[in-house]
């Protein structure tokens, strides 16, 4: 009988597994994909600028650092890749988790799966799917050295990628449909100083046969048209979650996300959730937020299962 099972080996899941090892919990970590790291694997070369302790760090390096930290405890908290959770049932006084690897019995469960698998939101412009130089992720930034690039989007991913690509590109133009950005203000200001930002514009067409040579954009307010030259076009509109069976698992949801209390417990007693799959008042979707939530959840699980280990202060 396990003390807890952590579902999802992204940043929050890896850190939760590290903490489970530190708390000496009998636990395991399962991941439906063939590799750990979660959605960070989609942009390993993108720089992350809001991670505590780093002025900047690539997503790939961050994944590896979190895994290296966890690996010290891997013997006591094993990682099972290519293992998908199918159903969760409560039997007697414990949970039975059915997976593609088999059945696990556990006292508690910690969901750190980011809400399931995600797919990038596609550019909805005619013929976008036939253009060979439209990208939704970046595998190697050196491929775009000395090129003129366009990045679409207004969140952290779009701005951070703009800054990262600007280190090798001839020119980077960031285009957003609003004047206000969801990304960190500091990053937006930095992008303004090293690149070009056009707002509020939306893409409406292309010039080019099978490659985008110019992106045609329209001003949202005055509807003026402009053509912007590019060698490659990057679309970072965020991700859409694939269908998931969270509702079938009996959680109370809000906007498709799992409602949790301040100790990260869901509406199913003994099941906790952290990261981008959860919602609560003031929730901010950041990697660092998910890591803090993982610490809260594992500490709560430890105190719940082993209250005698929780030492109080003597007055």
PDB file of C-alpha atoms in Angstrom, residues 47-50 54-57 159-160 162-167 172 174 181 183-197:
ATOM      1  CA  UNK A  47      14.307  30.913 -21.735  1.00  0.00           C
ATOM      2  CA  UNK A  48      12.315  31.147 -18.503  1.00  0.00           C
ATOM      3  CA  UNK A  49      12.785  34.521 -16.815  1.00  0.00           C
ATOM      4  CA  UNK A  50      10.616  34.215 -13.678  1.00  0.00           C
ATOM      5  CA  UNK A  54      17.886  32.371 -12.014  1.00  0.00           C
ATOM      6  CA  UNK A  55      17.986  35.540 -14.077  1.00  0.00           C
ATOM      7  CA  UNK A  56      17.119  33.194 -16.927  1.00  0.00           C
ATOM      8  CA  UNK A  57      17.207  29.456 -17.535  1.00  0.00           C
ATOM      9  CA  UNK A 159       7.324  37.292 -25.142  1.00  0.00           C
ATOM     10  CA  UNK A 160       9.919  34.913 -23.694  1.00  0.00           C
ATOM     11  CA  UNK A 162      10.712  36.645 -28.710  1.00  0.00           C
ATOM     12  CA  UNK A 163      13.539  37.482 -26.307  1.00  0.00           C
ATOM     13  CA  UNK A 164      15.165  34.089 -26.841  1.00  0.00           C
ATOM     14  CA  UNK A 165      14.969  34.257 -30.636  1.00  0.00           C
ATOM     15  CA  UNK A 166      16.247  37.845 -30.610  1.00  0.00           C
ATOM     16  CA  UNK A 167      19.590  36.512 -29.390  1.00  0.00           C
ATOM     17  CA  UNK A 172      12.101  39.910 -34.230  1.00  0.00           C
ATOM     18  CA  UNK A 174       6.124  40.666 -31.800  1.00  0.00           C
ATOM     19  CA  UNK A 181       0.008  41.999 -22.552  1.00  0.00           C
ATOM     20  CA  UNK A 183       3.200  38.589 -20.017  1.00  0.00           C
ATOM     21  CA  UNK A 184       5.394  40.118 -17.322  1.00  0.00           C
ATOM     22  CA  UNK A 185       5.724  43.872 -17.783  1.00  0.00           C
ATOM     23  CA  UNK A 186       9.520  43.734 -17.397  1.00  0.00           C
ATOM     24  CA  UNK A 187       9.812  41.208 -20.242  1.00  0.00           C
ATOM     25  CA  UNK A 188       7.571  43.296 -22.510  1.00  0.00           C
ATOM     26  CA  UNK A 189       9.674  46.411 -21.845  1.00  0.00           C
ATOM     27  CA  UNK A 190      12.846  44.456 -22.553  1.00  0.00           C
ATOM     28  CA  UNK A 191      11.375  43.238 -25.840  1.00  0.00           C
ATOM     29  CA  UNK A 192      10.528  46.816 -26.809  1.00  0.00           C
ATOM     30  CA  UNK A 193      14.162  47.765 -26.317  1.00  0.00           C
ATOM     31  CA  UNK A 194      15.650  45.018 -28.506  1.00  0.00           C
ATOM     32  CA  UNK A 195      12.918  44.256 -31.048  1.00  0.00           C
ATOM     33  CA  UNK A 196       9.715  45.567 -32.553  1.00  0.00           C
ATOM     34  CA  UNK A 197       6.210  45.324 -31.065  1.00  0.00           C
TER      35      UNK A 197
END
